[in-house]
Coordinates of C-alpha atoms in Angstrom, one line a residue:
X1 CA 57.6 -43.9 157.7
X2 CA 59.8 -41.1 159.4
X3 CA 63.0 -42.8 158.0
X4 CA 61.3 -42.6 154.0
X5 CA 60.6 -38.9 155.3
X6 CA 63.8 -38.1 157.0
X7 CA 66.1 -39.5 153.7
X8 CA 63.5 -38.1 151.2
X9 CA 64.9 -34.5 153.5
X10 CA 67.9 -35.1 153.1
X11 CA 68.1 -35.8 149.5
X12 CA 66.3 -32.6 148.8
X13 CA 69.0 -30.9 151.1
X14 CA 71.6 -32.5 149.2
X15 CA 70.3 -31.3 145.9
X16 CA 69.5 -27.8 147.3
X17 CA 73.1 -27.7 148.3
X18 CA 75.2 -29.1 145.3
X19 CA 72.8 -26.4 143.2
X20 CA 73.7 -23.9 145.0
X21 CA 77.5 -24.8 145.0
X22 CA 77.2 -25.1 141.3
X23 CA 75.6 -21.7 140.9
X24 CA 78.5 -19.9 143.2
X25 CA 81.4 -21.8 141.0
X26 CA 79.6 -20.6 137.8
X27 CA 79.0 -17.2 139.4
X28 CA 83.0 -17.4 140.3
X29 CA 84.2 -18.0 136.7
X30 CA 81.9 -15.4 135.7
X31 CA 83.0 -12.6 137.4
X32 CA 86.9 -13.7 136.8
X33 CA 88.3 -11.1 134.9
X34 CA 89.0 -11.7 131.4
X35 CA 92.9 -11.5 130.6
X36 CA 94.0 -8.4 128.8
X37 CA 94.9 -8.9 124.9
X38 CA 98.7 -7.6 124.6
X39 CA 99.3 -4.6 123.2
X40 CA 101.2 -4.6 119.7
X41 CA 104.6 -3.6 119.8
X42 CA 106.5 -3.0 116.8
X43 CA 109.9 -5.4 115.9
X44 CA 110.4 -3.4 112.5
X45 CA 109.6 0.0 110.4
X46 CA 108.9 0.0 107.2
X47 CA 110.2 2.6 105.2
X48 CA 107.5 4.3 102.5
X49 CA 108.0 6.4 99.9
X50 CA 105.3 9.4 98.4
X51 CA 106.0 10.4 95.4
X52 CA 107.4 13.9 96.3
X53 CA 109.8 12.4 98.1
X54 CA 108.1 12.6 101.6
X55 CA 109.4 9.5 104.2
X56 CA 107.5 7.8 106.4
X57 CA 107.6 5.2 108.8
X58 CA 104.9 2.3 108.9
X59 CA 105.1 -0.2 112.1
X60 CA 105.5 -3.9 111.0
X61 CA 102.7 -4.8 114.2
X62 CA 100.7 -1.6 114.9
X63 CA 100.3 -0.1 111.3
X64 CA 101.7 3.3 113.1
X65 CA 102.4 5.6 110.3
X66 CA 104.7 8.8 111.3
X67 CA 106.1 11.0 108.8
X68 CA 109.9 10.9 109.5
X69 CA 112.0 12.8 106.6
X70 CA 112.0 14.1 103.1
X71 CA 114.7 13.6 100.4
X72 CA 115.7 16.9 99.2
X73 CA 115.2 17.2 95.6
X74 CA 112.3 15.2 94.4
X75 CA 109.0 17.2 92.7
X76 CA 106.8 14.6 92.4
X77 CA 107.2 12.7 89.7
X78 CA 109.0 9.2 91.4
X79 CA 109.1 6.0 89.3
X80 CA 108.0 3.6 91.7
X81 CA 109.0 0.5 89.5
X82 CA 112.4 2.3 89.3
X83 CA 113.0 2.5 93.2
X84 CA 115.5 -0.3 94.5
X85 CA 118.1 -1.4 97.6
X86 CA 121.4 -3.0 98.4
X87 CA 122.0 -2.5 102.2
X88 CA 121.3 0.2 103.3
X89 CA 121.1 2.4 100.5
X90 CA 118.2 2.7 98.7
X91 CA 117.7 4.0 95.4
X92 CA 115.2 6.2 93.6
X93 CA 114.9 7.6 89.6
X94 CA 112.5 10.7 89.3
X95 CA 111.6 12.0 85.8
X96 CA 110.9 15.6 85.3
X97 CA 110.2 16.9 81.5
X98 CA 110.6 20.7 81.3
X99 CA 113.1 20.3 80.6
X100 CA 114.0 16.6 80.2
X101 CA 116.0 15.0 82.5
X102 CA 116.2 11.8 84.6
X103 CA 117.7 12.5 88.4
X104 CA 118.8 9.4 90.3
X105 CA 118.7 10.0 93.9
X106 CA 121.3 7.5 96.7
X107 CA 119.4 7.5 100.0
X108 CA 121.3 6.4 102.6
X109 CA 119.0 4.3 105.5
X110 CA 121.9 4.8 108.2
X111 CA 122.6 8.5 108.2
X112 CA 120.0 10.0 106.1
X113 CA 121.6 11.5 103.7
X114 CA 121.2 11.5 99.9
X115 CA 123.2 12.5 97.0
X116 CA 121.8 12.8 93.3
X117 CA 122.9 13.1 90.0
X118 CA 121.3 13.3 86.1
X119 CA 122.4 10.6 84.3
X120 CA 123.6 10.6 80.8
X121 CA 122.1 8.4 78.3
X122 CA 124.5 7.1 75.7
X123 CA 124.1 8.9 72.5
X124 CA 122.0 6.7 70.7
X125 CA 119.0 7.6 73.3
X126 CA 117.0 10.7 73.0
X127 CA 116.8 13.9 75.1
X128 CA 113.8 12.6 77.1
X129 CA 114.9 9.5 77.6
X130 CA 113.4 7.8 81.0
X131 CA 113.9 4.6 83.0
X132 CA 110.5 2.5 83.5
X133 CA 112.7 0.0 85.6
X134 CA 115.4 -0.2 88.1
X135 CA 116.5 -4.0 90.0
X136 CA 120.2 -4.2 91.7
X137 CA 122.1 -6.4 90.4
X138 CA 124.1 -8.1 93.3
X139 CA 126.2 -10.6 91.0
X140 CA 127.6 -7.2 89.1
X141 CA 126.9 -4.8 92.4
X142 CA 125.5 -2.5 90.2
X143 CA 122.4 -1.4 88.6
X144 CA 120.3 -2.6 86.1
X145 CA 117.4 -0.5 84.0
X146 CA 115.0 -0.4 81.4
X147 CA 114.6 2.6 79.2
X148 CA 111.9 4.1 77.1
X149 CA 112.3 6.9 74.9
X150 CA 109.4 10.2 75.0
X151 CA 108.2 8.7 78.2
X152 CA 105.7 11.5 78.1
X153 CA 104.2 10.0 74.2
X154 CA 101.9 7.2 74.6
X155 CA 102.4 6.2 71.1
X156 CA 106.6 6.2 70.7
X157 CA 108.1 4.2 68.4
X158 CA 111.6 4.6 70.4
X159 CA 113.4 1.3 71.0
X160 CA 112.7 0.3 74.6
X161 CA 116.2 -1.1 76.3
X162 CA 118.3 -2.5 79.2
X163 CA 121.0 -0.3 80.5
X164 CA 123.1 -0.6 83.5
X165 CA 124.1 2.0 85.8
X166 CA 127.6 2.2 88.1
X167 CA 126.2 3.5 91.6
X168 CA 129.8 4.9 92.4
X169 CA 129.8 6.9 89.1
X170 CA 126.4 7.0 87.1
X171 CA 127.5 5.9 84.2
X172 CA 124.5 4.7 82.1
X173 CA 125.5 1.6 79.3
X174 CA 123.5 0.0 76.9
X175 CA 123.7 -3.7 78.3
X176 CA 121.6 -5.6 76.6
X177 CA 120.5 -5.6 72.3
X178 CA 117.0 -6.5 73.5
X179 CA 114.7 -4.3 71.9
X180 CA 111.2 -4.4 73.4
X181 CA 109.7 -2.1 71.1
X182 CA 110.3 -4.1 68.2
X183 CA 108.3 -6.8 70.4
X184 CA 105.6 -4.8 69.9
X185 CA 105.9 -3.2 74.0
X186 CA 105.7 0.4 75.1
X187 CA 105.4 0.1 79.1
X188 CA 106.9 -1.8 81.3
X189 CA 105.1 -1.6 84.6
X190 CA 106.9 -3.7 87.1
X191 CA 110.4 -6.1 87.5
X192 CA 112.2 -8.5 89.5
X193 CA 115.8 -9.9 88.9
X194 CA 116.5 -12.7 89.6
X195 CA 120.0 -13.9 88.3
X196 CA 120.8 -12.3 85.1
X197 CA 117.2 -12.9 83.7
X198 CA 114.9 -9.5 84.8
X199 CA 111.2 -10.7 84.8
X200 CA 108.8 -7.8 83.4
X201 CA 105.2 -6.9 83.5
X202 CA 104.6 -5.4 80.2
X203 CA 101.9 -3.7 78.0
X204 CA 101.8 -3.9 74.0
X205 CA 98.6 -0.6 74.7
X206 CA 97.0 1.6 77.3
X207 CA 95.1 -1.4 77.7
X208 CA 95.7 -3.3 80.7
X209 CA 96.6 -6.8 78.8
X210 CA 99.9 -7.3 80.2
X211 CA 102.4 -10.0 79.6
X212 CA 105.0 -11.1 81.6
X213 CA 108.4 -11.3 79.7
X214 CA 111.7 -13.2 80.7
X215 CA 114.9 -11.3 79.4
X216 CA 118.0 -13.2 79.5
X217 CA 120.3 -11.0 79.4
X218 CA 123.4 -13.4 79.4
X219 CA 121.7 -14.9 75.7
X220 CA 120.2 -11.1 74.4
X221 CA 116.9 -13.1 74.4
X222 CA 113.2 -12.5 75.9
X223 CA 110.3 -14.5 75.6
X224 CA 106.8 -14.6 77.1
X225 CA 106.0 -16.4 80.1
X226 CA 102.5 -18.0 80.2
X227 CA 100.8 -17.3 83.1
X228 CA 98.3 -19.8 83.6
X229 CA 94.6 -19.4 85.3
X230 CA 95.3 -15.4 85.4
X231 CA 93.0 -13.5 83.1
X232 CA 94.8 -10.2 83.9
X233 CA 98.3 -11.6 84.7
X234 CA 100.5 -10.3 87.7
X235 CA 102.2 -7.5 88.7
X236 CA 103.7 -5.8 91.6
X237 CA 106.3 -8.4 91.5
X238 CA 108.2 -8.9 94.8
X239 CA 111.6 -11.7 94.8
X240 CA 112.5 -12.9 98.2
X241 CA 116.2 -13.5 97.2
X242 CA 115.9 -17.2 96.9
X243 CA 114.7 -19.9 94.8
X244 CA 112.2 -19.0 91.2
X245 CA 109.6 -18.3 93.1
X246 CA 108.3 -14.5 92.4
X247 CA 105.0 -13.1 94.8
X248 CA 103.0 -10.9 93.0
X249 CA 98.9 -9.5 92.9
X250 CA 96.7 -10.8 90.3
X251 CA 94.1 -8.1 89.2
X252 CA 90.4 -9.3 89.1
X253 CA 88.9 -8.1 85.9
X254 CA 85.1 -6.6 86.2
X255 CA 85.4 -6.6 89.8
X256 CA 82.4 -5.2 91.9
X257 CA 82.4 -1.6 91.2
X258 CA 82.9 -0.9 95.8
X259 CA 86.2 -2.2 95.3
X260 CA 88.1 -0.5 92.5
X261 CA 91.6 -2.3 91.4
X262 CA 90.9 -5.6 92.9
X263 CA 93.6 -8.0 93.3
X264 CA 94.8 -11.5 94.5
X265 CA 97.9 -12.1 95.9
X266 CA 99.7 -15.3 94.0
X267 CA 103.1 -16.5 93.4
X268 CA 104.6 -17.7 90.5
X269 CA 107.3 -20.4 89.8
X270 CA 109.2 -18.9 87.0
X271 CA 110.7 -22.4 85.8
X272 CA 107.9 -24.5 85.6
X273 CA 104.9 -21.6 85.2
X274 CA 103.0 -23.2 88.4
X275 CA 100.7 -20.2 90.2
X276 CA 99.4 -20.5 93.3
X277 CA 96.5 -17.9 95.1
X278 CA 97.3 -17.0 98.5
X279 CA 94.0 -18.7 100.0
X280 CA 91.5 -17.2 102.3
X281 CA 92.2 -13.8 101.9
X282 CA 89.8 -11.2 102.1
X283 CA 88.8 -9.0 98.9
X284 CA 91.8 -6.5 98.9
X285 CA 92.8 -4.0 96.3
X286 CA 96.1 -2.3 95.5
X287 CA 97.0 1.6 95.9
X288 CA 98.7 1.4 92.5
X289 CA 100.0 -1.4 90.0
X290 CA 103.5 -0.2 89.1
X291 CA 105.9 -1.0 91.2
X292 CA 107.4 -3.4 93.2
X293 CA 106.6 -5.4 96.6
X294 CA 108.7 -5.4 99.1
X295 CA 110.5 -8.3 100.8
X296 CA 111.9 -8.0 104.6
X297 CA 115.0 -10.3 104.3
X298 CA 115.2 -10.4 108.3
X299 CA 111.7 -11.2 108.8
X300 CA 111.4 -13.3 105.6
X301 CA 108.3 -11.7 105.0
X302 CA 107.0 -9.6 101.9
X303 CA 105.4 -6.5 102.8
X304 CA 102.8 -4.4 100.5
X305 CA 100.3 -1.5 100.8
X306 CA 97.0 -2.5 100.0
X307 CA 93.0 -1.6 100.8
X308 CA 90.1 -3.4 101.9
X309 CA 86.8 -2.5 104.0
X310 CA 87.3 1.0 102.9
X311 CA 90.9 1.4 104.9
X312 CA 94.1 0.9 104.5
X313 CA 96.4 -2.1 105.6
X314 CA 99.8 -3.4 105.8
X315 CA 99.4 -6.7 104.0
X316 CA 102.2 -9.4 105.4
X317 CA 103.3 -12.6 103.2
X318 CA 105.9 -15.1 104.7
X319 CA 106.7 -18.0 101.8
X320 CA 108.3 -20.1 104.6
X321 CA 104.8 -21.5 106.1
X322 CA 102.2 -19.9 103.3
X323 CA 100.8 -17.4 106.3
X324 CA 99.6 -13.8 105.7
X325 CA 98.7 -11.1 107.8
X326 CA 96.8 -7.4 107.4
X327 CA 97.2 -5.0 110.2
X328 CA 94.9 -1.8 109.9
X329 CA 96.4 1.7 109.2
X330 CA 95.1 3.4 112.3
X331 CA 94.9 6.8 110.7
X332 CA 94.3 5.8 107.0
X333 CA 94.5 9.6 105.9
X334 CA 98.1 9.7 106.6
X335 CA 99.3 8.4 103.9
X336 CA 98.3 8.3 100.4
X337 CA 97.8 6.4 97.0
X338 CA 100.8 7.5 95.8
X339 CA 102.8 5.9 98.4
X340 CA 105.5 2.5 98.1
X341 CA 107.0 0.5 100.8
X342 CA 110.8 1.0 100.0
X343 CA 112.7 -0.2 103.0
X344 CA 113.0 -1.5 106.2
X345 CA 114.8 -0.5 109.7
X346 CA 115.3 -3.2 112.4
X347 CA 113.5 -1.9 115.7

């Protein structure tokens, strides 16, 4: 009887004990302290452009936008679409219309300096005469542009051309006798070279209906691309360098009305027409449709300027594994709509 009493004891002991061990093990990796999150630390800037010509910088990891420069010169008025690079200079057209006259500015990344000049149209262009495009061309290291007559007239019925421009001496030339016009196109809203064949995002109206067009400019011939699946086509076109792959935002037509100038990030095979959506991202909109996205050849990453949940991000792309990334503007009021990603400095 005392033994049945004496084990039943110690079993309840031995219960009470491991219990109690297992509450001060639990209690240990309770109070453990949780391991810090790294902070972000930035391996590249990205260079963004208002349209007065203000310069700031925008961290690749923390979203820290600082105001770094200005480029003397610009008003306000900078074609977005007509910004490009080739190593480290970077350039940038600015319209201005009393009186007429197209500036092309040469900002140099290194030293910071810029030099400008007003380019000449050849003579069978008209005084206000305005480039909608601007792509470098690194086969012919120099510049190639589409032009559009009375950029200030919605309704011209100028021809609408491809010039090139020397970067050494600004000499504008009539390169190509592709005339969109007579296609039946007014705007042209955003390009990629790639080759000699400049893909276009263009509008027949004020209506946003755009096509995207393929001018050969080796053969003097464009066509249109279809583009299938996307109601509203794609524009902010961004090229990578390689391959016929272009990265671009779809707009969503009749979008919710809390998120104005929705978009979906795709890209597009320009030989065999194949588009693909970027998949689970968020609902994101654009700060503006005409211009370009920017790739990071170091990072191998495309870089853009976009919104969603009522701020502003740094939206990442890398082709090479499908990924994508949006870091938050910390201060989303310092910078603006009017605002491109241009360039990038190594950190």
């Amino acid at each position: 009887m005392f033994s049945k009493i004496f084990r039943s004891l110690l079993m309840s002991a031995l219960l009470v004990f491991l219990f109690s061990c297992s509450e001060e093990d639990s209690s240990a990796e309770e109070e453990k302290p949780s391991e810090t999150p790294e902070e972000a630390v930035d391996s590249f800037d990205y260079i963004a452009l208002q349209n007065d010509g203000t310069l700031y910088t925008i961290g690749n990891n923390t979203g820290q936008v600082t105001q770094t420069d200005r480029i003397p010169g610009i008003e306000f008025n900078t074609i977005f679409n007509s910004v490009t690079s080739s190593g480290s200079k970077i350039f940038i057209y600015e319209h201005r219309f009393d009186p007429p006259k197209g500036i092309l500015y040469i900002y140099d990344k290194q030293s910071g300096k810029t030099v400008s000049a007003i380019l000449d149209f050849p003579e069978e262009f008209g005084e206000n005469t305005a480039l909608m495009s601007l792509d470098w061309d690194e086969e012919s290291k120099n510049l190639v542009g589409i032009t559009r007559e009375d950029l200030d007239l919605p309704t011209s019925v100028k021809p609408v051309k491809v010039v090139r421009i020397e970067p050494d001496t600004f000499k504008v030339t009539t390169t190509s006798e592709v005339d969109l016009h007579s296609m039946g196109y007014s705007n042209v809203y955003s390009t990629s070279l790639i080759g000699q064949k400049i893909y276009a995002v263009t509008l027949k109206n004020s209506n946003w209906d755009p096509d995207l067009l393929e001018i050969d400019l080796e053969n003097d011939a464009a066509e249109v691309l279809p583009v299938t699946g996307r109601e509203a086509g794609i524009t902010n076109l961004g090229y990578s360098g390689n391959g016929h792959t272009l990265f671009g935002f779809s707009p969503v037509p009749n979008s919710n009305s809390n998120l104005m100038a929705e978009v979906r990030p795709v890209t597009f095979n320009v030989q065999d027409g194949t588009v693909k959506e970027i998949s689970k991202v968020p609902r994101i909109s654009t700060l503006n449709f005409a211009h370009k996205t920017f790739y990071n050849k170091e990072a191998k990453e495309f870089a853009e300027l976009i919104g969603a949940d009522n701020k502003k991000h740094l939206f990442k792309y890398r082709p090479s594994t499908g990924e994508y990334e949006m870091i938050e503007i910390p201060d989303p009021n310092s910078i603006f709509s009017v605002v491109n990603i241009i360039g990038v400095t190594e950190l």
